[in-house]
């Protein structure tokens, strides 16, 4: 047996999370006692895990001796009293505060003083669960993610009275199980569910403004920003009966903080049973588990291309001019566009309408292009019209930017296009997590990268695209929308103002 910090571990609750924790605990060398209030559930879980190890041995992924050892260490506990010799007991039952509190109150009368107690809660206050315990110093949150063997991060949450040695022991054990521990303060959503608020909620706001449809937003965020799944693909995968209540819970727990505001779109679709893949229809319809995604409109054929004039205030202006040159555009160089010219602007945070008015451009000929990210680093270009943009100018811009074969999406006017506003929201929420001291910047990056699968951590994302640029996007979006949702976190505002990395911690 491996030299594990907890020789005997009790798992209460044998759903997917409980089974997953039991699996990695047994594989780490602990004797695991499975207990479930439902008759026969623990035995079924033991058999399922045993069968899983046997299959892995048959495929040569583990040896037969290892499989036999794992199975031998996995045992069924008939009652809570059978957990009396455990060094650690992890609860993975229903997310109800009253039930969890009652369970731990009973466990305290059974286990010795040395036993560490932990909850796999994803949404409840660790402090509240421990409030009635006689020894809250030995209690902590131990939040794994599903599927536990594959999701290699675990949040360790200290309640107000949790002892430092309790968290240190749980961290050491997480490493022994092959997982990466991150430390979080006891706040709504902890790290991962908190940091993940920006992606889906901001995408829903974009849809609610009629800027683009679900598929277009998903394509943009995959191809332009590098996310593995678009927000609507992700919500279909997790299912709205899971994701929408989390949106509402965190919003209300933070006393209606604007940054976490849910959407009526998901509330309505949840009420209508359009939950996602598991019901066959969500934001997409599924046939044999395959999403039926509408095809993109091809680039239009334009017989005669107008000359192109680029605003002197455009973001990445020199790069944009070089791109136009590579695409064979006829570029105007005058101080103002000719009456025939397609007028290009590339704002950060502002909408195309505002830029056209401020710069005194003809809105009928004005098109915006998102240049937050280096064009060479993306697989898609995003153009935005304004309410007055002529269809021939829209068609010309679409055709021009598709000349080299790169995908092009054309959206309606939006402060911050799609990528700017979603990325800025993600970075801003992450910055405020650091400002509140919920976790360290390092643990934040680790938790989000492993727990959400983002292309990079949110602070690294902010550093890559420039804290000053992200700050400009937020300030300008707040001007456009008048919404406190976009107010910059002090963490971001101060570092962006003086050119510091968002990972920089004050001494």
PDB file of C-alpha atoms in Angstrom, residues 1 11 20 29 107 117 119-120 169 199 211 247 252 266 292 318 324 354 361 387 401 406 482:
ATOM      1  CA  UNK A   1       0.000   0.000   0.000  1.00  0.00           C
ATOM      2  CA  UNK A  11     -17.223   8.376   1.245  1.00  0.00           C
ATOM      3  CA  UNK A  20     -15.204   9.270  -8.625  1.00  0.00           C
ATOM      4  CA  UNK A  29      -3.687   3.413  -1.636  1.00  0.00           C
ATOM      5  CA  UNK A 107     -20.630  12.055  12.115  1.00  0.00           C
ATOM      6  CA  UNK A 117     -14.439  16.000   7.754  1.00  0.00           C
ATOM      7  CA  UNK A 119     -17.811  18.330   1.955  1.00  0.00           C
ATOM      8  CA  UNK A 120     -17.772  18.129  -1.821  1.00  0.00           C
ATOM      9  CA  UNK A 169      -3.527  17.751   4.844  1.00  0.00           C
ATOM     10  CA  UNK A 199     -18.422  33.349 -20.513  1.00  0.00           C
ATOM     11  CA  UNK A 211     -26.299  41.053 -32.345  1.00  0.00           C
ATOM     12  CA  UNK A 247     -26.162  31.439 -12.554  1.00  0.00           C
ATOM     13  CA  UNK A 252     -28.351  36.106  -5.512  1.00  0.00           C
ATOM     14  CA  UNK A 266     -31.968  30.446 -20.138  1.00  0.00           C
ATOM     15  CA  UNK A 292     -27.568  20.184 -36.079  1.00  0.00           C
ATOM     16  CA  UNK A 318      -0.676  49.406 -39.181  1.00  0.00           C
ATOM     17  CA  UNK A 324      -5.726  45.145 -46.559  1.00  0.00           C
ATOM     18  CA  UNK A 354     -20.716  55.827 -31.673  1.00  0.00           C
ATOM     19  CA  UNK A 361     -18.023  59.463 -40.749  1.00  0.00           C
ATOM     20  CA  UNK A 387     -28.135  50.391 -38.304  1.00  0.00           C
ATOM     21  CA  UNK A 401     -11.875  40.037 -45.857  1.00  0.00           C
ATOM     22  CA  UNK A 406     -10.258  32.951 -43.740  1.00  0.00           C
ATOM     23  CA  UNK A 482     -24.478  52.576 -18.978  1.00  0.00           C
TER      24      UNK A 482
END
